[in-house]
Coordinates of C-alpha atoms in Angstrom, one line a residue:
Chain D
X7 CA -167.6 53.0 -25.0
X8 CA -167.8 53.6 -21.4
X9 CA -166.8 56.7 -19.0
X10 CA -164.3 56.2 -16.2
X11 CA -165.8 58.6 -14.4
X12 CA -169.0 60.5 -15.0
X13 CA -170.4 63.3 -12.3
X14 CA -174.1 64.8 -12.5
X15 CA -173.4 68.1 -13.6
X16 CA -176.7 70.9 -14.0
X17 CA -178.9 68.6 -16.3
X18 CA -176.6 66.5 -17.8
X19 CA -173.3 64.6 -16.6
X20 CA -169.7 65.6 -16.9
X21 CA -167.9 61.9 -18.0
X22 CA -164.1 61.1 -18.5
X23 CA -163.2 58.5 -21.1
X24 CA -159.8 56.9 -22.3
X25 CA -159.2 55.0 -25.5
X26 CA -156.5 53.6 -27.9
X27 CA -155.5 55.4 -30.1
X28 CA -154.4 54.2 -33.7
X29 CA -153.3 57.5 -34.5
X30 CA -151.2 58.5 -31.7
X31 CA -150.6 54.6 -30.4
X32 CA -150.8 55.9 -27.4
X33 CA -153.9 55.7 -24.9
X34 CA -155.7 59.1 -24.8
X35 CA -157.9 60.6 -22.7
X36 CA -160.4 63.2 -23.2
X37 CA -163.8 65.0 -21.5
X38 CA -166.9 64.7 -22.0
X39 CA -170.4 67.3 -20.9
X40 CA -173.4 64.9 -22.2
X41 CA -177.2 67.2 -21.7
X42 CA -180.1 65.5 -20.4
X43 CA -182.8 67.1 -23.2
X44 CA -182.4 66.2 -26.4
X45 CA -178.9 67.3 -28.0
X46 CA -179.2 69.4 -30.9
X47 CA -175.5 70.2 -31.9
X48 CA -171.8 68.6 -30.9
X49 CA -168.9 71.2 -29.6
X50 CA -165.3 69.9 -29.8
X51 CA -162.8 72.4 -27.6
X52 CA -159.6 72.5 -28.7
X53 CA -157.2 73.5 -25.4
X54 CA -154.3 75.8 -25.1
X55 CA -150.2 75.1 -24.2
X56 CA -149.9 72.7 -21.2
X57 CA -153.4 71.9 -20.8
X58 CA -155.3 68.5 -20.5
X59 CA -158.6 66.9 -21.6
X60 CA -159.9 68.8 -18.0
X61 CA -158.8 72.3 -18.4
X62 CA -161.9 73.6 -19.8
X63 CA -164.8 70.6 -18.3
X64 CA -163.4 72.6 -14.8
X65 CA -163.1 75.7 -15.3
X66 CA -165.1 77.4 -17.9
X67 CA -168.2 77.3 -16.2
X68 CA -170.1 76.1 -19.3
X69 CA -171.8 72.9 -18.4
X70 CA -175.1 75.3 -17.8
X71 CA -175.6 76.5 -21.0
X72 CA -174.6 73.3 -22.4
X73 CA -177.6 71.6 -20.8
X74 CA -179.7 74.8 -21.6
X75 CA -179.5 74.6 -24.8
X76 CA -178.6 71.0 -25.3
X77 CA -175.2 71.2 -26.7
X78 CA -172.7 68.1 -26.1
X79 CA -169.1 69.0 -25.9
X80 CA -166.3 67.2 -25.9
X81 CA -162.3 68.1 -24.9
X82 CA -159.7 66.3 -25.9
X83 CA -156.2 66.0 -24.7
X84 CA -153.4 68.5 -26.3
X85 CA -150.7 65.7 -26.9
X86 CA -150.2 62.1 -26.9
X87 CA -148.8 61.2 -23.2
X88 CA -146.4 58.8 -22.0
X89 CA -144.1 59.2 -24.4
X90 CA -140.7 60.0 -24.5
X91 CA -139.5 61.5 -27.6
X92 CA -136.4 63.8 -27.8
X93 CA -137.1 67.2 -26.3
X94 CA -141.2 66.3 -25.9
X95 CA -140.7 67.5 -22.0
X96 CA -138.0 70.1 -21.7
X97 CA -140.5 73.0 -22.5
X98 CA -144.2 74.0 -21.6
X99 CA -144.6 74.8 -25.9
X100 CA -143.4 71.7 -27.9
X101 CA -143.9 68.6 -27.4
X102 CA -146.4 66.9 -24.5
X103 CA -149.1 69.3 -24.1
X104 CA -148.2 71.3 -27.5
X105 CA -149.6 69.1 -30.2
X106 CA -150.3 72.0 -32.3
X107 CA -153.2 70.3 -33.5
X108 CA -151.2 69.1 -36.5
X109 CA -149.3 66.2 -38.0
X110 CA -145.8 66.2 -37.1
X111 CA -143.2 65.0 -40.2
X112 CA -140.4 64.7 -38.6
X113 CA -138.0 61.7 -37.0
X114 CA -139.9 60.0 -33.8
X115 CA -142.8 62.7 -33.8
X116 CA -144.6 61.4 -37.0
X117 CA -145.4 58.1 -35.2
X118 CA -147.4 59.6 -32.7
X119 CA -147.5 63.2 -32.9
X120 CA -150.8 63.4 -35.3
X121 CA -153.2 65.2 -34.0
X122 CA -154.9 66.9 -36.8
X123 CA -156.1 63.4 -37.9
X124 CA -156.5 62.3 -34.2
X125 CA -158.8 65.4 -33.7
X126 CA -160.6 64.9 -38.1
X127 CA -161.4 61.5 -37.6
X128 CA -160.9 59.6 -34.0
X129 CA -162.5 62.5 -31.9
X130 CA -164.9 63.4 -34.3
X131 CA -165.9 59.5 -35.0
X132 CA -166.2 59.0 -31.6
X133 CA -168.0 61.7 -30.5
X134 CA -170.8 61.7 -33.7
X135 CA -171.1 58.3 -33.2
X136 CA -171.7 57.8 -29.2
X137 CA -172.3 60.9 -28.1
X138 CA -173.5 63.7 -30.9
X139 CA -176.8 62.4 -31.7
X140 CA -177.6 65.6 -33.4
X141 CA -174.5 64.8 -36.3
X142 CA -174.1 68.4 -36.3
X143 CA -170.5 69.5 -35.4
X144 CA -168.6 72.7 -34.8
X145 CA -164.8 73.7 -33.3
X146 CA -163.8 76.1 -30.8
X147 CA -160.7 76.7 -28.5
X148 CA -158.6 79.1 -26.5
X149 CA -155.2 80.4 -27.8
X150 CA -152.9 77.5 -29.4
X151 CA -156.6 75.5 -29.2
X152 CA -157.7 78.4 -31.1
X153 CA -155.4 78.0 -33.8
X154 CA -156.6 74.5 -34.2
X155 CA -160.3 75.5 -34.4
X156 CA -159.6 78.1 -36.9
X157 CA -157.0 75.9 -38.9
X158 CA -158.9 72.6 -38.7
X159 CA -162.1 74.1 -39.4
X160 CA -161.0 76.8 -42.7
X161 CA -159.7 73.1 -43.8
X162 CA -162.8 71.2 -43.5
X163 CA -165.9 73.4 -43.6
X164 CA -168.2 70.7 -44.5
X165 CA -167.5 68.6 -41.3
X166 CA -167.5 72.0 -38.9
X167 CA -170.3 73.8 -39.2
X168 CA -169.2 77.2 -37.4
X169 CA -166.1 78.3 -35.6
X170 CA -165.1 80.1 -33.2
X171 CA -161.5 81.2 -30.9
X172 CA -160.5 82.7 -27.2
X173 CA -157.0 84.7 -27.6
X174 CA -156.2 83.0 -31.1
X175 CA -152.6 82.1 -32.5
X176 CA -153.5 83.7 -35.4
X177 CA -150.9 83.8 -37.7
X178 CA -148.3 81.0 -36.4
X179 CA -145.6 81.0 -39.2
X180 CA -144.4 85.0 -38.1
X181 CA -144.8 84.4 -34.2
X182 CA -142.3 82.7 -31.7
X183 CA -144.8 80.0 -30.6
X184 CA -145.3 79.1 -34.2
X185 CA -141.9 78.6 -35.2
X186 CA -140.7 76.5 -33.2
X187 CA -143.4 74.3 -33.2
X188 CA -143.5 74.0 -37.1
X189 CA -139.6 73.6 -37.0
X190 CA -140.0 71.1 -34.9
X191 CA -142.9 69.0 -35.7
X192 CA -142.6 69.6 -39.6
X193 CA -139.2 70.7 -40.4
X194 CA -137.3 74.1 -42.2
X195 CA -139.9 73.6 -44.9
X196 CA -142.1 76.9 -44.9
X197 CA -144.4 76.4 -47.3
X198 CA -145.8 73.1 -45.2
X199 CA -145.4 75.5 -42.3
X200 CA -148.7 77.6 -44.2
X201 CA -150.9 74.9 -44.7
X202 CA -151.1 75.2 -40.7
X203 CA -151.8 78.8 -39.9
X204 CA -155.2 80.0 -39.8
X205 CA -154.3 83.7 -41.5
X206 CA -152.1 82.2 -44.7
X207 CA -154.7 79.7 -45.3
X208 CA -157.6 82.6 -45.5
X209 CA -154.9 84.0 -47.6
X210 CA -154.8 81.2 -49.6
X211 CA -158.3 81.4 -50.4
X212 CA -159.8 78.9 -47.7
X213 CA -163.1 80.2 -46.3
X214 CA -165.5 79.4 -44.2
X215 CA -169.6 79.6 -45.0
X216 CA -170.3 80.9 -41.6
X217 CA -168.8 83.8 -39.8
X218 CA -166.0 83.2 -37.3
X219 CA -166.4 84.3 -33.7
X220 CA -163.3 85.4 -31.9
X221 CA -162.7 87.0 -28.2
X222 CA -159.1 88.9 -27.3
X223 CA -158.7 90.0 -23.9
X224 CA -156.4 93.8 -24.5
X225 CA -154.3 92.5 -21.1
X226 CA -153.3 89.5 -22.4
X227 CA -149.4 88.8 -21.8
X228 CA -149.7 87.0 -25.4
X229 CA -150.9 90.2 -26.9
X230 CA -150.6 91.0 -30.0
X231 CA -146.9 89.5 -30.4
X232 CA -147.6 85.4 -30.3
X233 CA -151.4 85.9 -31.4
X234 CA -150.7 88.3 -34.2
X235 CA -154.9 88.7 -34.0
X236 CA -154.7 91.9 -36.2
X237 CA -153.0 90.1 -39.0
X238 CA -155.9 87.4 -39.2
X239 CA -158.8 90.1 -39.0
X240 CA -156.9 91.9 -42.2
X241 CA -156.2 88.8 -43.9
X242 CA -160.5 88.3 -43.5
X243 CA -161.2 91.3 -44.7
X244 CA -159.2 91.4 -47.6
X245 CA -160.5 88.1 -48.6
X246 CA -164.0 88.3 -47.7
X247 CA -164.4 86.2 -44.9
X248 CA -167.1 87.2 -42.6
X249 CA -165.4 87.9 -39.4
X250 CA -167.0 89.0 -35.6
X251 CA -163.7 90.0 -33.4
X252 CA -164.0 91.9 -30.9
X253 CA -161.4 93.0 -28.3
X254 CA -162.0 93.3 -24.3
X255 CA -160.4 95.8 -22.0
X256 CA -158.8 94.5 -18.8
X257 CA -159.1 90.9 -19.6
X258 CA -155.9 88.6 -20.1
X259 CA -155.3 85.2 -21.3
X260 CA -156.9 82.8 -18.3
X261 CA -159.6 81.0 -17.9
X262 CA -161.2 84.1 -15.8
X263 CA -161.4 85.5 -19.6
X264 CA -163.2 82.4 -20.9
X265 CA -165.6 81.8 -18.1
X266 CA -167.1 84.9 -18.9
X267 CA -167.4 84.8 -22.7
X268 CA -168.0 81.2 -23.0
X269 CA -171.8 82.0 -23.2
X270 CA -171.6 84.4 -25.3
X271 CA -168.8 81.4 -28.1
X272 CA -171.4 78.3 -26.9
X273 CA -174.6 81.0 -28.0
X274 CA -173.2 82.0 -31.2
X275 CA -172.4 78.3 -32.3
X276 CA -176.3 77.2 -31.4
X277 CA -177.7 79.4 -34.0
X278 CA -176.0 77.2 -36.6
X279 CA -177.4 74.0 -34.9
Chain G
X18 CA -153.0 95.0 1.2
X19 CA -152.2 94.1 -2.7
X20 CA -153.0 91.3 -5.1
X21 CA -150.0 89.5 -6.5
X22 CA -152.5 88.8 -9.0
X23 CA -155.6 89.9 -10.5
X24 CA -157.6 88.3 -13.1
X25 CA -160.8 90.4 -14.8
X26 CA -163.6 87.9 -14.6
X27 CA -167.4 89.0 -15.1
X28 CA -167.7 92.6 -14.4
X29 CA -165.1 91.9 -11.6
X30 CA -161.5 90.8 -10.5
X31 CA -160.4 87.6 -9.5
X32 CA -157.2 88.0 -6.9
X33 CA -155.1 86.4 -5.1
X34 CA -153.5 87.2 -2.0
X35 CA -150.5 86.1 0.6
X36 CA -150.0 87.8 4.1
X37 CA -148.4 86.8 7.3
X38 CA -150.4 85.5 9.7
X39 CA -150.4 86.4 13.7
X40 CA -152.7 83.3 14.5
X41 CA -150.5 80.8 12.0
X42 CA -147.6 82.3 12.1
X43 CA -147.0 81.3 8.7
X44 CA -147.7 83.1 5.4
X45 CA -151.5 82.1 4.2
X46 CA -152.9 82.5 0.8
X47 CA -156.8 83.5 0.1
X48 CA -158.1 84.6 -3.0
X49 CA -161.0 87.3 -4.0
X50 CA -163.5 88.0 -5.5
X51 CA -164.3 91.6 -6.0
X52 CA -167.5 93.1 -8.0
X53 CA -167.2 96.3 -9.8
X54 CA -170.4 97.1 -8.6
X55 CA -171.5 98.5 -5.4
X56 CA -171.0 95.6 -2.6
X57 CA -174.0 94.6 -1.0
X58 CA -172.6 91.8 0.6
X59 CA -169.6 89.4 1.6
X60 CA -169.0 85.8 1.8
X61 CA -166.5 83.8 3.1
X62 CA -166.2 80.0 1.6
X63 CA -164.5 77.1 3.5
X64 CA -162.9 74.8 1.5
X65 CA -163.0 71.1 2.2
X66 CA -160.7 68.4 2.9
X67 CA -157.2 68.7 0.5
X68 CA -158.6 71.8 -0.9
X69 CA -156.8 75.4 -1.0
X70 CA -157.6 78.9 -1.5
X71 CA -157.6 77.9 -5.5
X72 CA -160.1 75.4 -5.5
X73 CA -163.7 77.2 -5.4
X74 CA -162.7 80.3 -7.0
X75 CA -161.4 78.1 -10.2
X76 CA -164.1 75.6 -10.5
X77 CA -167.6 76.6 -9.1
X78 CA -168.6 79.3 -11.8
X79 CA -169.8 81.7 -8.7
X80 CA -168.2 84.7 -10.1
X81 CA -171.0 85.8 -12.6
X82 CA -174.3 85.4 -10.1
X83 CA -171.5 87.7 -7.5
X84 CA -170.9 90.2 -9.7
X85 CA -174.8 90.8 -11.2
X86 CA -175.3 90.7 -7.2
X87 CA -172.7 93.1 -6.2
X88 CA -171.4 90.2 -3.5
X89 CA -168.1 89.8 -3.1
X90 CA -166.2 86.8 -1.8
X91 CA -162.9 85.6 -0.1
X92 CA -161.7 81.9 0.1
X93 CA -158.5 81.2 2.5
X94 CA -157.1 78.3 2.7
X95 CA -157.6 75.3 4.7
X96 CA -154.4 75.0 7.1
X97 CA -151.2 76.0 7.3
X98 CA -148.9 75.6 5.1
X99 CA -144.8 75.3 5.1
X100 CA -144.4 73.3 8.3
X101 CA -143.5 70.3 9.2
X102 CA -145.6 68.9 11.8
X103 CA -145.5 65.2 13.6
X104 CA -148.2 63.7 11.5
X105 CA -149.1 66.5 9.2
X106 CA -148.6 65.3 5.6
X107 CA -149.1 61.4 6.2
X108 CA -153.1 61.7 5.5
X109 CA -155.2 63.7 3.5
X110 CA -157.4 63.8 6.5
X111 CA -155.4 65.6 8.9
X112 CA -153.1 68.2 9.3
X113 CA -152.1 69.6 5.8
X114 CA -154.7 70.4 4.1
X115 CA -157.1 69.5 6.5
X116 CA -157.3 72.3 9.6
X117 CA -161.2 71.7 10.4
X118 CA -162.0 75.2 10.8
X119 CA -160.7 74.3 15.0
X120 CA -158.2 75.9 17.2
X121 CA -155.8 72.8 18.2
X122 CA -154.7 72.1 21.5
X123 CA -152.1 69.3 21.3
X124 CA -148.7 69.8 21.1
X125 CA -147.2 71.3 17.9
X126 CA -150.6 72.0 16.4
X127 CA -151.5 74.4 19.2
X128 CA -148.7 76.8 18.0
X129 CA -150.1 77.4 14.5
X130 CA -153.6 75.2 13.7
X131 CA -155.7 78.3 14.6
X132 CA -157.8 77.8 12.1
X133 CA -161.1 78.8 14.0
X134 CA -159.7 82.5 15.2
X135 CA -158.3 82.6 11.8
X136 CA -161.4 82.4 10.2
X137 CA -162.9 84.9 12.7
X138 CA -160.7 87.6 13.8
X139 CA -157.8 87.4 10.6
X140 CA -159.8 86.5 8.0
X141 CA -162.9 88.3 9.0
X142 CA -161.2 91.4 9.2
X143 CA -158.8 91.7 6.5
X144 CA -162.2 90.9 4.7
X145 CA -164.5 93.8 6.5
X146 CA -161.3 96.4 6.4
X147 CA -160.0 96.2 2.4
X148 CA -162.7 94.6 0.5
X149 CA -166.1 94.3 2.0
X150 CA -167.1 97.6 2.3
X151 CA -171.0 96.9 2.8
X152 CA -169.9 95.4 6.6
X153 CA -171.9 92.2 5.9
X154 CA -170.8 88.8 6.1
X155 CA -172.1 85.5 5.6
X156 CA -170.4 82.2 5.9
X157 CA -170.8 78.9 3.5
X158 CA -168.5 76.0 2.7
X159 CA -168.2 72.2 1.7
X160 CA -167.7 69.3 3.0
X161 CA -165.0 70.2 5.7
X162 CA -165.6 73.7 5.3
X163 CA -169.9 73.0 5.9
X164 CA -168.6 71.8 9.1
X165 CA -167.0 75.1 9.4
X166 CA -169.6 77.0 8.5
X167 CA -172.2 75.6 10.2
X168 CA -170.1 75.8 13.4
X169 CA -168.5 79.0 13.7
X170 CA -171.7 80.5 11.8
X171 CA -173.8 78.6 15.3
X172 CA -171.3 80.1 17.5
X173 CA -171.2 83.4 16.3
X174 CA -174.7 84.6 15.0
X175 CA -174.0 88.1 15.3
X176 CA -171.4 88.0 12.8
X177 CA -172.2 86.3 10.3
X178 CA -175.8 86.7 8.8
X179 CA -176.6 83.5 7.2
X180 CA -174.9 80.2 7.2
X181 CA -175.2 77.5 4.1
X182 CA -173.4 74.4 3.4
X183 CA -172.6 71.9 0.5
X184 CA -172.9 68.2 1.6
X185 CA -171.1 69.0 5.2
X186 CA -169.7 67.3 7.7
X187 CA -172.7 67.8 10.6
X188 CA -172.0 65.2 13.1
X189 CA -167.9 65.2 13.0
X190 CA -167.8 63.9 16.7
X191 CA -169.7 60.6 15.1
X192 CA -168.1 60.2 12.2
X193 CA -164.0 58.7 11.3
X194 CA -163.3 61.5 9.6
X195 CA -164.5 63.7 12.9
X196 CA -162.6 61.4 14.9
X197 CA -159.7 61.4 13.5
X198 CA -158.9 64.8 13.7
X199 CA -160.5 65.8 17.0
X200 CA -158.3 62.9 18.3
X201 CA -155.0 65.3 16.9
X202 CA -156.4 68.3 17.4
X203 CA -157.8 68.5 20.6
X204 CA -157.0 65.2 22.5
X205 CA -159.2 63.0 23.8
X206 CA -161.6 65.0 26.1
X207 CA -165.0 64.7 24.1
X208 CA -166.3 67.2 26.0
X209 CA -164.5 69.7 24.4
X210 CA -165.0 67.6 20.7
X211 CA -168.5 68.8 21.2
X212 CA -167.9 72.8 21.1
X213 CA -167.0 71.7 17.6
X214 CA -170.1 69.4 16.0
X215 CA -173.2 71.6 14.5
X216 CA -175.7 68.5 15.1
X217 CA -174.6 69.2 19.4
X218 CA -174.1 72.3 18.8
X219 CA -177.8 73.0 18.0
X220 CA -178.7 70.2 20.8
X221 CA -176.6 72.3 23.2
X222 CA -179.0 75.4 22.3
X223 CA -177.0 77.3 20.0
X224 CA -179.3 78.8 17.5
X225 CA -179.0 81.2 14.3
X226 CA -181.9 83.2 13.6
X227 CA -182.1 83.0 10.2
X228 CA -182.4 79.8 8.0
X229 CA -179.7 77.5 7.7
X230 CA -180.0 76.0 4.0
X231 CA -178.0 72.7 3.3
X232 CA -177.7 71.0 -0.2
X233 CA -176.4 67.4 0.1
X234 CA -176.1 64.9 -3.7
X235 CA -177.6 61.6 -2.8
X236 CA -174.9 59.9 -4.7
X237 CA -172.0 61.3 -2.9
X238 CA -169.2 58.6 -1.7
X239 CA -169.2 59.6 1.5
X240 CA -172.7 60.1 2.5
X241 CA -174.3 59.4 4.5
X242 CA -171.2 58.2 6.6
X243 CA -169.1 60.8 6.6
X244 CA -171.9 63.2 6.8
X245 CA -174.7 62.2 8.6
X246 CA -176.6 64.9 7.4
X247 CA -180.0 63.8 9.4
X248 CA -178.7 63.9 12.5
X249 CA -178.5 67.5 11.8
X250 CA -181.6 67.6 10.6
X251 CA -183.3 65.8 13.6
X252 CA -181.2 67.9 15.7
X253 CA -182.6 71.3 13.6
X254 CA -186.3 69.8 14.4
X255 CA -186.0 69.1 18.0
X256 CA -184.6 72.6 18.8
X257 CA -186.5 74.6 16.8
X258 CA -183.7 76.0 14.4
X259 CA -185.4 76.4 10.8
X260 CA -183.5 74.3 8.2
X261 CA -184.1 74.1 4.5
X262 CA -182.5 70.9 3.8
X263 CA -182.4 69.0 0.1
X264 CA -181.3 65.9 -1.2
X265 CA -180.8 65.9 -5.1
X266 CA -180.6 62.5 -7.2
X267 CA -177.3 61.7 -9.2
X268 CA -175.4 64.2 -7.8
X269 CA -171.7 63.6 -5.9
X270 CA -169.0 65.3 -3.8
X271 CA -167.3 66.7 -6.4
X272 CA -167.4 70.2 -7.7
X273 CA -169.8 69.4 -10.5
X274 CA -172.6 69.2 -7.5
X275 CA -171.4 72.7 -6.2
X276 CA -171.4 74.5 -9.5
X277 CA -174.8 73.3 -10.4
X278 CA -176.3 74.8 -6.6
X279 CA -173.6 77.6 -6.3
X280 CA -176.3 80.3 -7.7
X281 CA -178.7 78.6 -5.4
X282 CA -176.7 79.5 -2.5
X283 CA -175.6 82.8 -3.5
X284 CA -179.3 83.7 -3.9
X285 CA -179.9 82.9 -0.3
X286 CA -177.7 84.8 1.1
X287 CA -178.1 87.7 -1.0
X288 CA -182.1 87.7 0.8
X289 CA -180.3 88.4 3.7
X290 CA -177.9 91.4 2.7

């Protein structure tokens, strides 16, 4: 497996790959941040609505700690690409860009759309086997990416060791976002809808053995009505699982929010590594 | 003098701004970065070649080291924009994009390239008058905007306190890229090229009183070409002018370089405040 494009970055280098997928039979691309010392734990970020395998290598600011602490990361893309599938363009939150971070059911979709299994097995294959030396592997993401760390990772807590979420969907199946993403990726079915949102699985029962980190900026144009974070922090605490939230004034839902916390998420993930 | 937007970021805000320019006469666009702490200090940052007033404030992780600094920064953009010059959006190299920090005197450019006075007089004060209440400035740049900064920093020691650069442009009058737009912007008298070239410059006398620090990747594409970073250096030797000049292994033009020295650079300046 080799980068197309790999940049010296603090100690360690910031690489580009692309690969075929069988999942999504599409080629994908995705980001790499690869420390120089001895890497003692994986990170897979899981991006927001109309974001690409660079949003967060650029702009997060967290190739430093990274090497620091020797951490890998790697981001993959939010949707297969160069498709064209009924409505996968018209908006910014369904289709390219706005995978979900689940496996679509429904007509055209379910051949490519399947990013929960793109993101289980091809990313993390690929990533623990040429990159994550340590074999030790945990989730985080920002907002819709969020939603995937929490739901991917309250699904499989054996494979992710800790997780942790910037500005959360929370509770997809009762926000706007949510809806039409489930309606359209798996159909009017509602009880699939739940086996894809992070609050009715703690709900449910799921748990995870570690607590779960989450960051919400107060001026965030999102918030509370598509993230719903309130709903997730009661569902924890009704059902026991250990839960750090915390709320910050005067920050909203960019990447000016993330930069500044991403220490604090990348920190909190190396004391399970 | 409003935002029309403002991101928190660090203990700080990250805004953007548009006003109408006497020099351009065109609306420009410069972005800000303001510490909630007392203000010690100001930099300007020139932007290099196809750059805009988004690109450093986005990608170079500065805003933390400004804000436990209590430095605040502004980044305009690199030309005009909005026109529709002979020329102007063929190349990334000229015009669009690409103002070299110059005043032009051929025809068409000389009505709104004013880039040098813009940096100076517009920029500057806007800058001193609603955000950098401490009074002192400092100048430091990349690539096209080194060149910049090495150049209107040389001309104009009493304003700005400390110049640095990331891989610059030093000997522009020797180099294509130098060449190229001179050629457009100022004819062909090379006499007058010269008033704009740090490496004769510093031949020609012109001296800053405090160190000039340079940080150039020694796997960067377009060194030393492009760059011709010892000429400076020779130049910096002959005359007297102290230089702290270093070449780092691995690294490229990109971004990733800056990010890794941006503290680096802040650091230096901030001696100076």
């Amino acid at each position: 497996m080799k980068p197309t494009k790999t940049h010296k970055c603090f100690a360690g280098e910031t690489q580009f790959y692309e690969h075929d997928s069988d999942l999504t039979k599409t080629k994908m691309k995705f980001a790499v941040y690869k420390p120089e010392k001895e890497i003692r734990g994986g990170l897979i970020w899981l991006s927001g609505l109309t974001c690409n395998e660079q949003n967060f290598i650029t702009k997060a600011g967290a190739q430093k700690i990274l090497s620091d602490l020797g951490i890998c990361l790697i981001c993959p893309d939010t949707s297969p690409r160069g498709l064209d599938l009924a409505k996968e363009h018209e908006d910014y939150d369904f289709g390219s860009g706005a995978g979900f971070y689940i496996n679509a059911e429904t007509s055209g979709y379910s051949d490519h759309y399947q990013m929960e299994d793109y993101i289980n097995e091809e990313i993390y294959t690929l990533f623990n086997e040429h990159i994550n030396t340590s074999k030790k592997t945990s989730l985080f993401g920002h907002s819709m990416g969020g939603h995937g760390a929490l739901t991917l990772g309250l699904k499989k807590p054996d494979q992710y060791l800790s997780l942790s979420a910037f500005s959360p969907i929370t509770h997809p199946t009762q926000c706007q976002w949510g809806e039409k993403a489930f309606t359209g990726y798996l159909g009017d079915n509602k009880d699939e809808w739940k086996k894809h949102d992070a609050t009715e699985l703690i709900k449910d029962g799921k748990k995870h053995p570690n607590p779960i980190l989450i960051d919400q900026g107060l001026n965030d144009e999102f918030y509370p009505d598509q993230l719903l974070t309130e709903d997730f922090e009661k569902a924890c605490q009704e059902m026991g699982q250990s839960l750090q939230s915390s709320k910050h004034k005067g920050f909203d839902h960019s990447y000016y929010f993330i930069s500044t916390f991403v220490e604090k998420h990348i920190q909190f993930h190396s004391e399970f590594f």
